[in-house]
mmCIF file with all atom_site columns, C-alpha atoms in Angstrom:
data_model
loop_
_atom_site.group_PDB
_atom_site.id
_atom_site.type_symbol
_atom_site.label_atom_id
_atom_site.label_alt_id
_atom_site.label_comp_id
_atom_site.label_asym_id
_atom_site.label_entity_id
_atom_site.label_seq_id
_atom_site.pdbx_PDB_ins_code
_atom_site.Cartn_x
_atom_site.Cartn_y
_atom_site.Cartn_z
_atom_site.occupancy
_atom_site.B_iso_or_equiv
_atom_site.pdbx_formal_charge
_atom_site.auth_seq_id
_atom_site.auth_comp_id
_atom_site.auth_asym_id
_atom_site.auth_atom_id
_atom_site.pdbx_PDB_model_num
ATOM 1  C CA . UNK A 1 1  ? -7.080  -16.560 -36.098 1.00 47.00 ? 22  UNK A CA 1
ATOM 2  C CA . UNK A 1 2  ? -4.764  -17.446 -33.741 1.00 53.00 ? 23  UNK A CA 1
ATOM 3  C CA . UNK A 1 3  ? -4.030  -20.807 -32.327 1.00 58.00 ? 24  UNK A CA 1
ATOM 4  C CA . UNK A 1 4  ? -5.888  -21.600 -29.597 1.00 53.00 ? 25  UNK A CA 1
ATOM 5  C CA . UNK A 1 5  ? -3.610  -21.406 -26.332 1.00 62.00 ? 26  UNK A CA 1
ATOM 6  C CA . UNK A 1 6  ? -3.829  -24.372 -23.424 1.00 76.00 ? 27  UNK A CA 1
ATOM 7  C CA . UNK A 1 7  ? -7.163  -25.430 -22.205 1.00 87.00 ? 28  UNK A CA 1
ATOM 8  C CA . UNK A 1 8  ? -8.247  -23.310 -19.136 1.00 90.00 ? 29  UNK A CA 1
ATOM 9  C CA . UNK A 1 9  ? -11.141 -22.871 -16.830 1.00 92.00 ? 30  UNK A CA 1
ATOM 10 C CA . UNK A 1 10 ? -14.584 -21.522 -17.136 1.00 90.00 ? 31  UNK A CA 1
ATOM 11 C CA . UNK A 1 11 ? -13.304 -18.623 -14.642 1.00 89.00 ? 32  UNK A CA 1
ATOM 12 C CA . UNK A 1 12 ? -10.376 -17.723 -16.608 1.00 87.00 ? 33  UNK A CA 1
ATOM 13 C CA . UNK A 1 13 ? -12.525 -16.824 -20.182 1.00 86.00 ? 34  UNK A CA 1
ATOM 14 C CA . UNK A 1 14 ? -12.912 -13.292 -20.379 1.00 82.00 ? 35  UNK A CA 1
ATOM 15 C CA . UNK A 1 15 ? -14.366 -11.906 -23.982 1.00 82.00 ? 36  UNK A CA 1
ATOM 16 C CA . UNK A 1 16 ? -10.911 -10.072 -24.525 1.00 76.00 ? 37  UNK A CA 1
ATOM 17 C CA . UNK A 1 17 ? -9.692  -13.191 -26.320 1.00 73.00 ? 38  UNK A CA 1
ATOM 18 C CA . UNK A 1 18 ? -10.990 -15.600 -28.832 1.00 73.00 ? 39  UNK A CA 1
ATOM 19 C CA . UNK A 1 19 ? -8.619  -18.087 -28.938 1.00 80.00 ? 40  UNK A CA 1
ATOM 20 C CA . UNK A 1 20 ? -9.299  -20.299 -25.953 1.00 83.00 ? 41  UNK A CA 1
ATOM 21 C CA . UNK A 1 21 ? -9.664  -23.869 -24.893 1.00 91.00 ? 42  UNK A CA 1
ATOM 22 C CA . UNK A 1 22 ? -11.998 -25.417 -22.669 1.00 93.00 ? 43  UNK A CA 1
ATOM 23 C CA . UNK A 1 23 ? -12.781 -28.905 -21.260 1.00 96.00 ? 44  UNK A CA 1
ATOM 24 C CA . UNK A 1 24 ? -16.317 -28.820 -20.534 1.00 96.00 ? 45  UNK A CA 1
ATOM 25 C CA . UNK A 1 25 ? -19.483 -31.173 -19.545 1.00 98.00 ? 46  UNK A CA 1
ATOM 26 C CA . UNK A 1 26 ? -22.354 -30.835 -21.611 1.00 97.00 ? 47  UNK A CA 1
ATOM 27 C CA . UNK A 1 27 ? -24.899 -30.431 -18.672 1.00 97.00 ? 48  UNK A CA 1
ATOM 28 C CA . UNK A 1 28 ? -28.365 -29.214 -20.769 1.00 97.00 ? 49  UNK A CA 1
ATOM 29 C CA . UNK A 1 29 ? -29.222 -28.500 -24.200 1.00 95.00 ? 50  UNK A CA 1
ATOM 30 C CA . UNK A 1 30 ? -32.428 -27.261 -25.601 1.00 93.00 ? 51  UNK A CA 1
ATOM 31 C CA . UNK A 1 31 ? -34.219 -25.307 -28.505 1.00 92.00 ? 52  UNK A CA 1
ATOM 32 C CA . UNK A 1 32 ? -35.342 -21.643 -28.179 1.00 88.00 ? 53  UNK A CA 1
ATOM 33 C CA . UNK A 1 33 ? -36.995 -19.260 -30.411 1.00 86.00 ? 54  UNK A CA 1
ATOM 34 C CA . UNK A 1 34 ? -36.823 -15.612 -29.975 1.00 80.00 ? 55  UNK A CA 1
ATOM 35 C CA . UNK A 1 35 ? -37.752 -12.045 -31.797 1.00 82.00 ? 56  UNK A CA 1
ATOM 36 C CA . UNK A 1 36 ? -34.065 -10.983 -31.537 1.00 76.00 ? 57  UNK A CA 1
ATOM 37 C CA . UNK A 1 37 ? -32.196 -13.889 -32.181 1.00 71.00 ? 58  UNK A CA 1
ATOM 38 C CA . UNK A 1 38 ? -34.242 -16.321 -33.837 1.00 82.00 ? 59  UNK A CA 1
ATOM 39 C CA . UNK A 1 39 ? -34.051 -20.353 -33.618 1.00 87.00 ? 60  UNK A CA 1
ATOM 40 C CA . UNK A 1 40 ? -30.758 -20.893 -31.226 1.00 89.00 ? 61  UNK A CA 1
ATOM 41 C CA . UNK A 1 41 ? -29.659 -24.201 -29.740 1.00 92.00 ? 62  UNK A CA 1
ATOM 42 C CA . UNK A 1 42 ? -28.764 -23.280 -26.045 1.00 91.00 ? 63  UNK A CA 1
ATOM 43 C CA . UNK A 1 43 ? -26.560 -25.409 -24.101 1.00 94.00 ? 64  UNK A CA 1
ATOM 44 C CA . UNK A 1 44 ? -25.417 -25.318 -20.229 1.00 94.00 ? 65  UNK A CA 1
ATOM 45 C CA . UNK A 1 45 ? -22.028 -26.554 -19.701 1.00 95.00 ? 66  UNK A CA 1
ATOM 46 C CA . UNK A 1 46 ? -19.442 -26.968 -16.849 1.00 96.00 ? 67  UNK A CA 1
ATOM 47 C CA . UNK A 1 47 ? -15.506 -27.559 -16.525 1.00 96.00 ? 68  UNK A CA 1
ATOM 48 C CA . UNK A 1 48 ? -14.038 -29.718 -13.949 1.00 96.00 ? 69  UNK A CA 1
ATOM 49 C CA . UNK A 1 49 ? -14.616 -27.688 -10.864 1.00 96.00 ? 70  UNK A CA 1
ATOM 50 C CA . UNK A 1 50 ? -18.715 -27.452 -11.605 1.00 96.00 ? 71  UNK A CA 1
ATOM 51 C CA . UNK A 1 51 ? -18.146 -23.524 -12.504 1.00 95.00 ? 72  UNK A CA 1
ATOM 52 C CA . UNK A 1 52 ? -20.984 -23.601 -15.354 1.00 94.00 ? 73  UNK A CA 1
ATOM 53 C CA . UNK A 1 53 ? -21.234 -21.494 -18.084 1.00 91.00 ? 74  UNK A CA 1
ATOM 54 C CA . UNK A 1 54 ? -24.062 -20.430 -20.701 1.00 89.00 ? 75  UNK A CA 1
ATOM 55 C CA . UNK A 1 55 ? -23.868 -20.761 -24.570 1.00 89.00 ? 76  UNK A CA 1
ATOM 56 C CA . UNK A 1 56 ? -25.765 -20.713 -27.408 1.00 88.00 ? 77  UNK A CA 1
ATOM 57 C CA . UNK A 1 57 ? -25.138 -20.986 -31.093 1.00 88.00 ? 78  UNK A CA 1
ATOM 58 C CA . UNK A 1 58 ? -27.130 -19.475 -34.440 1.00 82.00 ? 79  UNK A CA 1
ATOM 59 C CA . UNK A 1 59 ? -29.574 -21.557 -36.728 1.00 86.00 ? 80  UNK A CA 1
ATOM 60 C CA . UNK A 1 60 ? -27.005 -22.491 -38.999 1.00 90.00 ? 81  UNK A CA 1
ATOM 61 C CA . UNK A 1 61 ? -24.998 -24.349 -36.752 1.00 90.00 ? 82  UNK A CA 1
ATOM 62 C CA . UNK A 1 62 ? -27.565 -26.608 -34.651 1.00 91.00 ? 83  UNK A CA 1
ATOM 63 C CA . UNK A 1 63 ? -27.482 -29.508 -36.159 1.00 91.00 ? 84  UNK A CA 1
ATOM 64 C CA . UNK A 1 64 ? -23.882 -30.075 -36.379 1.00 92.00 ? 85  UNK A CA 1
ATOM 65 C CA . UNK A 1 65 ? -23.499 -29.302 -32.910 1.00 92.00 ? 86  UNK A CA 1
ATOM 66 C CA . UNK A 1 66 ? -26.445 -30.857 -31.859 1.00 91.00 ? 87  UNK A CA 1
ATOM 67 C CA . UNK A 1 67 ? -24.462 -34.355 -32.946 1.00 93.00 ? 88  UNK A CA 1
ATOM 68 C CA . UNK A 1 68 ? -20.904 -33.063 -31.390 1.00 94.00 ? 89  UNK A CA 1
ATOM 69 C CA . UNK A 1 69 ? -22.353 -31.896 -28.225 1.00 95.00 ? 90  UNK A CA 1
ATOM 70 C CA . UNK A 1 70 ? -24.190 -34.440 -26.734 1.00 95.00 ? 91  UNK A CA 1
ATOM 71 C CA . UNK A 1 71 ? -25.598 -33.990 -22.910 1.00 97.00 ? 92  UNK A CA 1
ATOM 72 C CA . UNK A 1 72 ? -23.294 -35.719 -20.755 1.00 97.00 ? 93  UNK A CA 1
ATOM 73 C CA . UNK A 1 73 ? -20.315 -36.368 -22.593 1.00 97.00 ? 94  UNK A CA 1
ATOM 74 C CA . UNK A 1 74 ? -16.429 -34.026 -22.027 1.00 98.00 ? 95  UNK A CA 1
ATOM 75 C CA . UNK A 1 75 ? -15.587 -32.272 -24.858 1.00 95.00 ? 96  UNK A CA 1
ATOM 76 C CA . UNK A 1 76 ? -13.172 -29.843 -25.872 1.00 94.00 ? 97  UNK A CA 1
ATOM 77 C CA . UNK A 1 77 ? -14.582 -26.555 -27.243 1.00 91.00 ? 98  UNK A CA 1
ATOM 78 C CA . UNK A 1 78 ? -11.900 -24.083 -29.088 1.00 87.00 ? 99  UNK A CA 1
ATOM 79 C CA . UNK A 1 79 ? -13.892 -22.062 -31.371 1.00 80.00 ? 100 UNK A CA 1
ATOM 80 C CA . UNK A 1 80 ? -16.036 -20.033 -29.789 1.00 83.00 ? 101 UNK A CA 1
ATOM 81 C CA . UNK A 1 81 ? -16.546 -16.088 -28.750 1.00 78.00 ? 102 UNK A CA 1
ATOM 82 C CA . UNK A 1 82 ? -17.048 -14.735 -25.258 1.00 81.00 ? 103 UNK A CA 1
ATOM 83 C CA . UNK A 1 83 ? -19.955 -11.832 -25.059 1.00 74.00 ? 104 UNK A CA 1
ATOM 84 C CA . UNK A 1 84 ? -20.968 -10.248 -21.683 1.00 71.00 ? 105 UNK A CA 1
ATOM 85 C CA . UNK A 1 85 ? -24.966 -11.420 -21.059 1.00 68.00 ? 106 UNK A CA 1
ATOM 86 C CA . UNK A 1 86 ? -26.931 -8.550  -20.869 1.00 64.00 ? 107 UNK A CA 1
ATOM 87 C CA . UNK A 1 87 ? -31.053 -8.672  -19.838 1.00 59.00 ? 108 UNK A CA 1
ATOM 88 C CA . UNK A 1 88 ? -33.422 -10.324 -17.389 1.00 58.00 ? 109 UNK A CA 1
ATOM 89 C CA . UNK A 1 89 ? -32.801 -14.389 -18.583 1.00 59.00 ? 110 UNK A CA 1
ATOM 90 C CA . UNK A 1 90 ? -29.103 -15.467 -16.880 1.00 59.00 ? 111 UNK A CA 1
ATOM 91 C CA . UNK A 1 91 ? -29.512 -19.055 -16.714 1.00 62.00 ? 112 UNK A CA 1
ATOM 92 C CA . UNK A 1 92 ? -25.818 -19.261 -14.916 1.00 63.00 ? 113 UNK A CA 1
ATOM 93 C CA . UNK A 1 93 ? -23.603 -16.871 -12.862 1.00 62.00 ? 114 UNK A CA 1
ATOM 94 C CA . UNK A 1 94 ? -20.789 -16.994 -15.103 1.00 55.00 ? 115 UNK A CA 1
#
């Protein structure tokens, strides 16, 4: 993997790319359970401007980010992926 290039804004992610950078609020976090995906940790978060974005990580990785991603605190986020949302549930715009 590449390394990640200079932080940039919520608006400027597109899934073409995986090595971004983001500064981002933690804004919401909470447990879901679904038939597709399973036990996720879902997470709202927003970058300086209060664009918001959506994100969710698999079972095996909610505990460690449930302790690096606490609601309410700035951190910077450079491994992730980018997928387009499909279906009814969009809890953001972006």
């Amino acid at each position: 993997m590449s390394k990640p290039s200079s932080k940039v804004l919520i608006d400027g992610v597109k899934p073409v790319r995986h090595n971004w950078q983001i500064r981002v609020k933690v804004l919401h976090c909470w447990k879901q359970t679904t038939a597709f995906a399973g036990n996720t940790l879902e997470f709202i978060l927003a970058d300086e401007t209060g664009v918001k974005i959506a994100a969710s990580c698999k079972r095996n990785q909610i505990s460690h980010l449930q302790r690096e991603l606490p609601v309410g605190e700035w951190k910077t986020i450079d491994t992730f992926a980018v997928l387009d949302i499909s279906g009814q549930y969009r809890p953001t715009t972006h």
